[in-house]
XYZ file of C-alpha atoms in Angstrom:
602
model
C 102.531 86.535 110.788
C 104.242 90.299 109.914
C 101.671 92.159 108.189
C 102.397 94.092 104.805
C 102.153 97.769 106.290
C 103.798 98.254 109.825
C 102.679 100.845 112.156
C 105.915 103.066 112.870
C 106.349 103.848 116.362
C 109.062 106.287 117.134
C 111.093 107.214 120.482
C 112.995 110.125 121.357
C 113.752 110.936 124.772
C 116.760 111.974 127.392
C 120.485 110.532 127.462
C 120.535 110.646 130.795
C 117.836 108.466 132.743
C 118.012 108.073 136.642
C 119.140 104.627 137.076
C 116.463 104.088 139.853
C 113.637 105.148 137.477
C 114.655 102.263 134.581
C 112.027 99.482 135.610
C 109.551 101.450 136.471
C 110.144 103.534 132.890
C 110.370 100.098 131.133
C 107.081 99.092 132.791
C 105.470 102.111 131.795
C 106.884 101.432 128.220
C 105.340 97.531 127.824
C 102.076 99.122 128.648
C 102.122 101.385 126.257
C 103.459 99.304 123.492
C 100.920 96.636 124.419
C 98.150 98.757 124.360
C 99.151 99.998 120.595
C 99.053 96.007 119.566
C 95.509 95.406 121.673
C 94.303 98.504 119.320
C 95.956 97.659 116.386
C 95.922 93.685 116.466
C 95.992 92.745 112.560
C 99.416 95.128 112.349
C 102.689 94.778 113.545
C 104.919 97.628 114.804
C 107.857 98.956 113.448
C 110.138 100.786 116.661
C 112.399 103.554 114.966
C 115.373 103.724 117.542
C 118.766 105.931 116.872
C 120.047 102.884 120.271
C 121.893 106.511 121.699
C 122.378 106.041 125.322
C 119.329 106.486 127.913
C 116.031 106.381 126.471
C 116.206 104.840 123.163
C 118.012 102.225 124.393
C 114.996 101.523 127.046
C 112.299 101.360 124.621
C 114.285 98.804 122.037
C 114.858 96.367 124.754
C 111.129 96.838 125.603
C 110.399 96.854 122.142
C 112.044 93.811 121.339
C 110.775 91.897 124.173
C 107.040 92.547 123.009
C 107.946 91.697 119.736
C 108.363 94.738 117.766
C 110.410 94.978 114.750
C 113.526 97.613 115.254
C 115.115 99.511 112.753
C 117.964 101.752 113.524
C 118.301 104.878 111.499
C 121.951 107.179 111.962
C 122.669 110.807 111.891
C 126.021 110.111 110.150
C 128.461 107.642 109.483
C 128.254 104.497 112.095
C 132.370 104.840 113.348
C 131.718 108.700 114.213
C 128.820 107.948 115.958
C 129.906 105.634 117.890
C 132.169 108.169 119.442
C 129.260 109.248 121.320
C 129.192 106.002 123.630
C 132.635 106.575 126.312
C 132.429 103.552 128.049
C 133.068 99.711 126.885
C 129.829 98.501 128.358
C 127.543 101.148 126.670
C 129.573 100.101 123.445
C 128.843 96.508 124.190
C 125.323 97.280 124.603
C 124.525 99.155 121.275
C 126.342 96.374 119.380
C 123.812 93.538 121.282
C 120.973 95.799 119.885
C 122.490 96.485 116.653
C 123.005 92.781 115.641
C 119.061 92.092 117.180
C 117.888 95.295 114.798
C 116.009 94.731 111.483
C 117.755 97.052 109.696
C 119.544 100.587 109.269
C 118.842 103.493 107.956
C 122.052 105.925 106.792
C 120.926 109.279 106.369
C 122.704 111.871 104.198
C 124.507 114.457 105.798
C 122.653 118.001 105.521
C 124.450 120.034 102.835
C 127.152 122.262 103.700
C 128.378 119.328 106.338
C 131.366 117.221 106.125
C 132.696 114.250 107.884
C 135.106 116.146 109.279
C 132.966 118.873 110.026
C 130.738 116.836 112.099
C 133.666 114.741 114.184
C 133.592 117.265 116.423
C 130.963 118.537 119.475
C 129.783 121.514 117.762
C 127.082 123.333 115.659
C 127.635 120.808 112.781
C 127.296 117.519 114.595
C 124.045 119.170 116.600
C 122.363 119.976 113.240
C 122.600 116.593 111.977
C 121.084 115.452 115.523
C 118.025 117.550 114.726
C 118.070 116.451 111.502
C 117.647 112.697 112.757
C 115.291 113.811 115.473
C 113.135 115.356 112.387
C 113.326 112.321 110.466
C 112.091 110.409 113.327
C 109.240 112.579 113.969
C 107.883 112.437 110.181
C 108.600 108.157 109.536
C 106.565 107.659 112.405
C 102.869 107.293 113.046
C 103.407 107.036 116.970
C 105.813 109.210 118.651
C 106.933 108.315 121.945
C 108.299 111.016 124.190
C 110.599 110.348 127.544
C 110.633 113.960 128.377
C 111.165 116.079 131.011
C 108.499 118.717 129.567
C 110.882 121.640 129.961
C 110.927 123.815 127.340
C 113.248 127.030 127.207
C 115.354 129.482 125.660
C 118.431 127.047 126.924
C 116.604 123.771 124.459
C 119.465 122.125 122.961
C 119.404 121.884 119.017
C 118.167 118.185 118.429
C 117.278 117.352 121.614
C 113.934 116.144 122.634
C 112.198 119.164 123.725
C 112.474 120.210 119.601
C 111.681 116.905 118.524
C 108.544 116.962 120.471
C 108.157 120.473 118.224
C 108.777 119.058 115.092
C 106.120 116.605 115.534
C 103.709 118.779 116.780
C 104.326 122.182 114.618
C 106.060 120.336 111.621
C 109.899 120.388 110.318
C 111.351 123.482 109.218
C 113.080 123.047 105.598
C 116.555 123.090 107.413
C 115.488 119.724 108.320
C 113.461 118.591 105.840
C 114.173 119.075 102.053
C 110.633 118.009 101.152
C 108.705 121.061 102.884
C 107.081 123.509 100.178
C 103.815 125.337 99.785
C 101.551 122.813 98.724
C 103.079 119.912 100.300
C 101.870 119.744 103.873
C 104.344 119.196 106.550
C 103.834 116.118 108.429
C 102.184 117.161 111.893
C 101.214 114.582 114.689
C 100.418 113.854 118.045
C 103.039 112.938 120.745
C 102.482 110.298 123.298
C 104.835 111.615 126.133
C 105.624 110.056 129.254
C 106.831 112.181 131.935
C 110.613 111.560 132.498
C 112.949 112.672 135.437
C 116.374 113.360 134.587
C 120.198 113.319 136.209
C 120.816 116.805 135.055
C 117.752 118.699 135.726
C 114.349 119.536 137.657
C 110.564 118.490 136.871
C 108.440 121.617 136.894
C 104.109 121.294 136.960
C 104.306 117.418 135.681
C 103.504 114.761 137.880
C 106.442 111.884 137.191
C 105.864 108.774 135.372
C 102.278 110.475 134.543
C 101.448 109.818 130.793
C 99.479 112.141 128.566
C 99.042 112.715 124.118
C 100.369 115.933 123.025
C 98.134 116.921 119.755
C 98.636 119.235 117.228
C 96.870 122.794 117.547
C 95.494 122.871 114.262
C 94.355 119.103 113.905
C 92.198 116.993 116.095
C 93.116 113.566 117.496
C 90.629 111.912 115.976
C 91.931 112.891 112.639
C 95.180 110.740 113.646
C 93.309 107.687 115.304
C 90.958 107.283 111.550
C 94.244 107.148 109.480
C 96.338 104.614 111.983
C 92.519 103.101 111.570
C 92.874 102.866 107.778
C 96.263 101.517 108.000
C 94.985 98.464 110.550
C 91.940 97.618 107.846
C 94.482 97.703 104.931
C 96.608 94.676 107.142
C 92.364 93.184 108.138
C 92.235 92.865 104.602
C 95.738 91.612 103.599
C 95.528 88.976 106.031
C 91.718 87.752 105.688
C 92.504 87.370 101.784
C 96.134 85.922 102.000
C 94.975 82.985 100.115
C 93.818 84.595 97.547
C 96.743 87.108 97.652
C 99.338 84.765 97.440
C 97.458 83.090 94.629
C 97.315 86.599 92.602
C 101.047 87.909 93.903
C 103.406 86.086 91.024
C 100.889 87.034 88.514
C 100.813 90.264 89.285
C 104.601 90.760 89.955
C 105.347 88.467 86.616
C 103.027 91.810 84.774
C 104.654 94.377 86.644
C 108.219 93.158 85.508
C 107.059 92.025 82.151
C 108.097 88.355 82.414
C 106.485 84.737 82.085
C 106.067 83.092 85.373
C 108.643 80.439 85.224
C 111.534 83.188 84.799
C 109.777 85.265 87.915
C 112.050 84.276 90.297
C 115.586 84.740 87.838
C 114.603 87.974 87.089
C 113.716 89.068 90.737
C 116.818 88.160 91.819
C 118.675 90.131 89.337
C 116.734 93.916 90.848
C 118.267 95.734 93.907
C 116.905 94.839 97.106
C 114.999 97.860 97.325
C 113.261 97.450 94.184
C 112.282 93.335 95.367
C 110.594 95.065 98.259
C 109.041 97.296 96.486
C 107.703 94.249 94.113
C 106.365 92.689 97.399
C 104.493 96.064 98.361
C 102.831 96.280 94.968
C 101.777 92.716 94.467
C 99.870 93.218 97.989
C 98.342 96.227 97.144
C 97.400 95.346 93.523
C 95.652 92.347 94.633
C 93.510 93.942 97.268
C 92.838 96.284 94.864
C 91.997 93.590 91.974
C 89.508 91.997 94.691
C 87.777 95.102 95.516
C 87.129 95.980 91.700
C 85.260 92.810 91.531
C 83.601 93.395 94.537
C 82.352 96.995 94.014
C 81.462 96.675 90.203
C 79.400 93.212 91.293
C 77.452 95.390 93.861
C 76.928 97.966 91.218
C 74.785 95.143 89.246
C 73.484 93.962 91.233
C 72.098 97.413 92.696
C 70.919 98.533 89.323
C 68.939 95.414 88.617
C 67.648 95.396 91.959
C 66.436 98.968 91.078
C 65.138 97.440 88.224
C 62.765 94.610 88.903
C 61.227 96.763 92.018
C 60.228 99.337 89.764
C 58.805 96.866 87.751
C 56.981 95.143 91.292
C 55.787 98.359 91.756
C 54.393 98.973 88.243
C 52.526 95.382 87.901
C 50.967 96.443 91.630
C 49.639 99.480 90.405
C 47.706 98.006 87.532
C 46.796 94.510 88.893
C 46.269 94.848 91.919
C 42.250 95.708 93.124
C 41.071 95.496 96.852
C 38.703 92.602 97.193
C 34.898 94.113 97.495
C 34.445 91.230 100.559
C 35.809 90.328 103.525
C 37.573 86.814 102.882
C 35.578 84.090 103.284
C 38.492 81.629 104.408
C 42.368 81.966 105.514
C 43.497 80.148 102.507
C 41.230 83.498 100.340
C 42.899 86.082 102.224
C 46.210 84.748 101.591
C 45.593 84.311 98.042
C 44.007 88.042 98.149
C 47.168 89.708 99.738
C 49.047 92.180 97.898
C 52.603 89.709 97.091
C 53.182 92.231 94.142
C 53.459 95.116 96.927
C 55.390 92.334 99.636
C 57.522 91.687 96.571
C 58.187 95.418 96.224
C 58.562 96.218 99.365
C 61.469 92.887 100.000
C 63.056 93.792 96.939
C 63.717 97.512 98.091
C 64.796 96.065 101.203
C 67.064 93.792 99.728
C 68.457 96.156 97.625
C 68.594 99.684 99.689
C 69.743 97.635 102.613
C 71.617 94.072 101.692
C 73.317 95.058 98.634
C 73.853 98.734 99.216
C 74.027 98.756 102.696
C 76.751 95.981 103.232
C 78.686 97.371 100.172
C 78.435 100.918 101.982
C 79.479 99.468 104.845
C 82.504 97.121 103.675
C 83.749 100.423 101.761
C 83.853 98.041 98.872
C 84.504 101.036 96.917
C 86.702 103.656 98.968
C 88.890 100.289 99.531
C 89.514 99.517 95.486
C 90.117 103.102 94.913
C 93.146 103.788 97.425
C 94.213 100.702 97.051
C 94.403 100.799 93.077
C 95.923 104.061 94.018
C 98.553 102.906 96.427
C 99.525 100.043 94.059
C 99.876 102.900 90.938
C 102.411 104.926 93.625
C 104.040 101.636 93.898
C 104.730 100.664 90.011
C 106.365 104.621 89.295
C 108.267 104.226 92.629
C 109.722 101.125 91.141
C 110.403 102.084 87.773
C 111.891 105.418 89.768
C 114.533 103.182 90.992
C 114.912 100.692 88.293
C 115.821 104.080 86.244
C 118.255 105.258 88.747
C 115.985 107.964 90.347
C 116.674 108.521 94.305
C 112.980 110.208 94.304
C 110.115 108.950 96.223
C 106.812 109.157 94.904
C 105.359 110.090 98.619
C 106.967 113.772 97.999
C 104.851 114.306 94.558
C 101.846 111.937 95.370
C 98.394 113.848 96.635
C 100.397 116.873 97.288
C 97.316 118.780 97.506
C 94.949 116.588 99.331
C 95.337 116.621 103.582
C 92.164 114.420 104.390
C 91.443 110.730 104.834
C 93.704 110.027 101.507
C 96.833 110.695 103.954
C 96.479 107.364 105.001
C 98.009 106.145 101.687
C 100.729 108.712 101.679
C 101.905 107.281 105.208
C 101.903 104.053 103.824
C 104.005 104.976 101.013
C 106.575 106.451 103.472
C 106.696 103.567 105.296
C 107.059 101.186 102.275
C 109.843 104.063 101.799
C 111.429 103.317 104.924
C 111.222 99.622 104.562
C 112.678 99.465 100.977
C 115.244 101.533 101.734
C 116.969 100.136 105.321
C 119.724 98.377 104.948
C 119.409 94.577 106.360
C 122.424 92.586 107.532
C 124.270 90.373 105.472
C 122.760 91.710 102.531
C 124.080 92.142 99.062
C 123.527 95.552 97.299
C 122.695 94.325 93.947
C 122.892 97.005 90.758
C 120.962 96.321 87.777
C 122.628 96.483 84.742
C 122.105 99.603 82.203
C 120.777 97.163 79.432
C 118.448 95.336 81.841
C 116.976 98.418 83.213
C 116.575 99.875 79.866
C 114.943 96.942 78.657
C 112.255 96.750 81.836
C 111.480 100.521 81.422
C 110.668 99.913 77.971
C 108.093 97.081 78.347
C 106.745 98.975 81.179
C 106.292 101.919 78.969
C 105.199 99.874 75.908
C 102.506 97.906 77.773
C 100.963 100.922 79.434
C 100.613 102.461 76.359
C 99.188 99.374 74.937
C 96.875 99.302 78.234
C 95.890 102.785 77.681
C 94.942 102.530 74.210
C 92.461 99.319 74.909
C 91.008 101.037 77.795
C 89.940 103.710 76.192
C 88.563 101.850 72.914
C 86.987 99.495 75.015
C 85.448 102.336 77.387
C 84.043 104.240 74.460
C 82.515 101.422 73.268
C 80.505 100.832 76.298
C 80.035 104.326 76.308
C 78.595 104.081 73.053
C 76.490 100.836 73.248
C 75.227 101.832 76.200
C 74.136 104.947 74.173
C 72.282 103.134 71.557
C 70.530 100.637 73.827
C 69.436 103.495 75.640
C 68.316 105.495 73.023
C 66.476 102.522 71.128
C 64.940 102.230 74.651
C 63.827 105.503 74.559
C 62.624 105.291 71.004
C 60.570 101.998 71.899
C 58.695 103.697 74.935
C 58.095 106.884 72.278
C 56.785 104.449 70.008
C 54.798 102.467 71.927
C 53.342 105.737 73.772
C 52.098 106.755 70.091
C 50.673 103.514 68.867
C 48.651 103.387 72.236
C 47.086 106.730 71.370
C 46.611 106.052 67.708
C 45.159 102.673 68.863
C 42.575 104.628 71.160
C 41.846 107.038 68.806
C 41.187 103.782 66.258
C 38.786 102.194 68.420
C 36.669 105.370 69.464
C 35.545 105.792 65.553
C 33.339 103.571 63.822
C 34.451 104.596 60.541
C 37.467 103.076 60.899
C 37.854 99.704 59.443
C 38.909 97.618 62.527
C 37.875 99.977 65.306
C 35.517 97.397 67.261
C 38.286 95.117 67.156
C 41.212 97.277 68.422
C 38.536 98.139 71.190
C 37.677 95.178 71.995
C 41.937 94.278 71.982
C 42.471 96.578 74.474
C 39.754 95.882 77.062
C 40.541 92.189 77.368
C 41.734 91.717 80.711
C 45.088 92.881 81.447
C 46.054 93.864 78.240
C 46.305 97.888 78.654
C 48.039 97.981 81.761
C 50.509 95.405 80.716
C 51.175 97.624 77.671
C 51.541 100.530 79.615
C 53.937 98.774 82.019
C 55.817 97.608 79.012
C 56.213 101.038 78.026
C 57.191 102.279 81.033
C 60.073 99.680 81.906
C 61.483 100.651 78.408
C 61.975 104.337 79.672
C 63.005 102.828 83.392
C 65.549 101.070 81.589
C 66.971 103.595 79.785
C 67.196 105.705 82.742
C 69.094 103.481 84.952
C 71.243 102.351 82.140
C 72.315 106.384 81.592
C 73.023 106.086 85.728
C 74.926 102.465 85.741
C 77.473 104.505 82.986
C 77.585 108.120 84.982
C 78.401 106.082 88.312
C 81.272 104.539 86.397
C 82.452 107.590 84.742
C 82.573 106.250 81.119
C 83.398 109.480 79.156
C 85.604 111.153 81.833
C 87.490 107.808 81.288
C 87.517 107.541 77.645
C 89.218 111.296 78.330
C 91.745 109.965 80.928
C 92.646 106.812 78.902
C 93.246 108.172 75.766
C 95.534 111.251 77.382
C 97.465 108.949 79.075
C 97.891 106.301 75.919
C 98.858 109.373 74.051
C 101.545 110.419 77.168
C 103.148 106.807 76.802
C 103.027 106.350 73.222
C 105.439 109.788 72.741
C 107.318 108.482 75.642
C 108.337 104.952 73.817
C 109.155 106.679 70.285
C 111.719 108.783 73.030
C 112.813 105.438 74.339
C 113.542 104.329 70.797
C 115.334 107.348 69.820
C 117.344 106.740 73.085
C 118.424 103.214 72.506
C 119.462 105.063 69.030
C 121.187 107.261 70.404
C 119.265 110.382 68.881
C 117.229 111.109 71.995
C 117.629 114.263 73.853
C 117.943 114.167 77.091
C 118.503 111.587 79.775
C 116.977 108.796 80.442
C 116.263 109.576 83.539
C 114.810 112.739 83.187
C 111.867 110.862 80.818
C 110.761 108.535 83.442
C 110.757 110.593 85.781
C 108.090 113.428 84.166
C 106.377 110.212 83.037
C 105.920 109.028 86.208
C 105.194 112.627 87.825
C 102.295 112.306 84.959
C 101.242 109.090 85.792
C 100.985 109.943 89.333
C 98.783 113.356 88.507
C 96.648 111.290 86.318
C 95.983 108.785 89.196
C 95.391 111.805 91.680
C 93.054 112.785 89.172
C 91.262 109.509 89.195
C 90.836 108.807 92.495
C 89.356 112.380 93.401
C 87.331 111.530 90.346
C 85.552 108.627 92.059
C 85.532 109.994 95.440
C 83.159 112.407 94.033
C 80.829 109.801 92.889
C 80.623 107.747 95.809
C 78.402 103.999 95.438
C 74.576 105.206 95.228
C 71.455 103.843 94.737
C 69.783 105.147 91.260
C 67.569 108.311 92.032
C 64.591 108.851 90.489
């Protein structure tokens, strides 16, 4: 079964192969392609092939053989590339793979470019091949290389040698428009294989040898934990399908604002990009629905785990007295042993090492975050396109952040990729001004609405958990007092009562269970005042109410536009309201990263 995310394997290599070197080549190739599915197994893969002549060619029939999706992305229009191919039997062949392909990708020519400009063998034409070797080398997650290794002075301009460099060093803005100073350029490592070719020498590699070209400034492993990340996002997709599929129509029916039984009339009415896109989200917003559950169930349980061992370990301390004797009988020293302390002891366990330790482990919380995060990227990118906007949200999306969170900018450029390709036999479908103004409005309305009841119902948990606590706090004050007052009662006569107080208190058990009372009530407090900081109450109250304030000036805009006494575009709105929205959930996920699952301290 195709899981949701691909892995993206990309191929650049030589025109001209020595025929006598094809099988071997293509046996080299299976290996490597298996070996990416024996490390990857819940994924599939995604081959990125431009089908020119030679060695992209190789790797698609490999490709396809082994199963691989392939998607064929052009420099220009298809009829003027085709010029490329002289003969009717390389013709013949790129048709055979064309029809077996997935999908295309068209890429805009590079400004300053024409179609005419680019007909002929020149400067022009050249760019645009090193502008479709630099796409290549950033829409991939795996680069494969058939290279001869020989770099020079004489390197043509987009041949492999400076796709290899692209990868490696990252794509100069020529290339690729998204490049700026706080936007990292996508660097990555380069699995070549040594390659002979018809038109020149190998110099210091051994041919057919295979070894990973890495980036100077990043290690590998960097690479191997966010292909890693992308394999447990498919573990997860496909060990929950069930529930998935149970959750995906409800969650696409709220995304587009629509009861179920319409779902599928109003689906077919959006552009195929945007249905894609619905796919994506639904996927991602149920993982990240399941995860929720999961981490805010093992944040309970935690706390009242917490809870009742402090309260183990209190009763221990005050009941518990070591037994004067040696036991007289098994069934004596078993009565005599210290369960309050066993029970203490198994409860920690339980709780430092069951509940928090599997939780840590299962990233229960890392997981809900980036996926609640991916599936926010996914809503604006829809509601991009639904507007009209050619943006994607993967080039204003954790701009700032080059760590384990480029995982989820990956995925979103291969969701990108995806949406985007053109399939065969496929009608382009345009939503209608009216219906697109009509889904951006509920969209804006109910996040607004959302918004508003988030942040009235997070302040007042905020502030119930502030008055439980404090009463807490008043209780253990109050019972402190009345202890002492108590004591002082019983250690004078001439108080009426004394003798009785005193003789209240020493009855067995009494005092200690008093002071153990007390002490929960401040215990309780405490972990109460945690189980709210761990959730980030008040920095949410201060999120939700910003952003229900953002929305609800953005839908009396909308209603001044359907007036007609908005300024501005439409356009223009959505997208600074979705460049907001996608701060604010930047801002929300580096919010919980910071406070990471934790037992209580104290």
């Amino acid at each position: 079964m195709e899981a949701p995310l691909p892995i993206v394997v990309g191929v650049t290599g030589h025109r001209d192969l020595r025929p006598a070197d094809i099988p071997e080549l293509a046996e080299i190739i299976r290996l490597e392609l298996q070996d990416i599915q024996r490390r990857y197994p819940h994924s599939s893969l995604v081959l990125l092939s431009p089908l020119a002549e030679g060695a992209d060619r190789l790797v698609a029939h490999v490709g396809l053989q082994v199963g691989m999706q392939l998607v064929v992305p052009f420099p220009f229009p298809l009829s003027h590339y085709e010029e490329d191919f002289q003969t009717d039997a390389s013709r013949k062949e790129f048709a055979d793979l064309l029809e077996r392909a997935s999908g295309t990708i068209h890429l805009p020519l590079l400004p300053g470019n024409t179609e005419e400009s680019i007909r002929a063998t020149g400067l022009p034409r050249d760019r645009e091949y090193a502008k479709l070797g630099a796409f290549i080398a950033s829409a991939s997650q795996i680069v494969l290389a058939l290279w001869d290794g020989v770099e020079g002075p004489g390197e043509k301009l987009g041949g492999t040698g400076q796709v290899v460099r692209f990868r490696l060093e990252g794509i100069p803005s020529e290339f690729d428009s998204r490049s700026s100073l706080t936007l990292p350029v996508p660097t990555g490592p380069v699995r070549h294989i040594v390659t002979p070719r018809q038109s020149g020498l190998l110099l210091n590699f051994l041919p057919f040898s295979r070894r990973t070209l890495r980036p100077v400034d990043r290690p590998e492993e960097s690479f191997s934990r966010l292909l890693d990340r992308l394999e447990l996002f498919n573990q997860d997709a496909g060990h929950l399908r069930v529930e998935l599929d149970a959750a995906a129509r409800q969650s696409t029916a709220q995304l587009v604002d629509t009861p179920l039984e319409a779902l599928p009339e109003v689906l077919s009415k959006l552009p195929a990009a945007c249905q894609r896109i619905v796919e994506q989200y639904a996927v991602a917003d149920g993982l990240a629905v399941h995860f929720a559950k999961e981490t805010l169930a093992t944040l309970r349980r935690v706390f009242v785990g917490v809870g009742i061992t402090a309260l183990l370990f209190h009763l221990h301390a005050a009941f518990f007295h070591v037994p004067e004797h040696a036991p007289a009988s098994i069934m004596e020293w078993f009565i005599g042993l210290p369960w309050l302390l066993i029970g203490f002891l198994a409860c920690s366990a339980v709780t430092a090492v069951w509940l928090y330790g599997r939780a840590e482990k299962a990233e229960y919380q890392s997981k809900h975050q980036d996926y609640r995060a991916l599936a926010e990227a996914l809503r604006i990118q829809f509601f991009w396109w639904i507007a009209g906007l050619p943006d994607s949200v993967v080039d204003s999306f954790l701009r700032k952040q080059r760590s384990d969170l480029d995982w989820i900018r990956i995925a979103l450029r291969t969701w990108h990729l995806l949406a985007t390709m053109e399939r065969r036999g496929e009608q382009s479908i345009a939503t209608s001004h009216r219906d697109s103004f009509i889904l951006l409005m509920h969209w804006i309305s109910d996040q607004r609405a959302y918004f508003v009841f988030k942040a009235r119902k997070e302040q007042a948990k905020l502030d119930r958990e502030h008055v439980i606590g404090t009463t807490l706090l008043k209780l253990g004050a109050g019972g402190s007092a009345a202890i002492v007052l108590a004591l002082l009662a019983s250690s004078l006569p001439v108080i009426p009562y004394g003798a009785v107080v005193q003789h209240a208190l020493a009855a067995p058990g009494v005092h200690h269970s008093l002071l153990i009372v007390i002490g929960m009530f401040g215990v309780s407090a405490a972990l109460l005042r945690a189980y709210g900081d761990q959730l980030a109450r008040s920095e949410h109250v201060r999120q939700f109410t910003r952003m229900s304030e953002l929305f609800d000036a953005a839908e009396r805009e909308m209603q001044k536009l359907a007036e007609g006494a908005g300024q501005g575009s439409l356009a223009a709105l959505i997208r600074e309201l979705g460049m907001e929205a996608l701060e604010d959930s930047a801002d929300w996920l580096i919010l919980h990263r910071e406070r990471p699952l934790e037992l209580p301290h104290g």
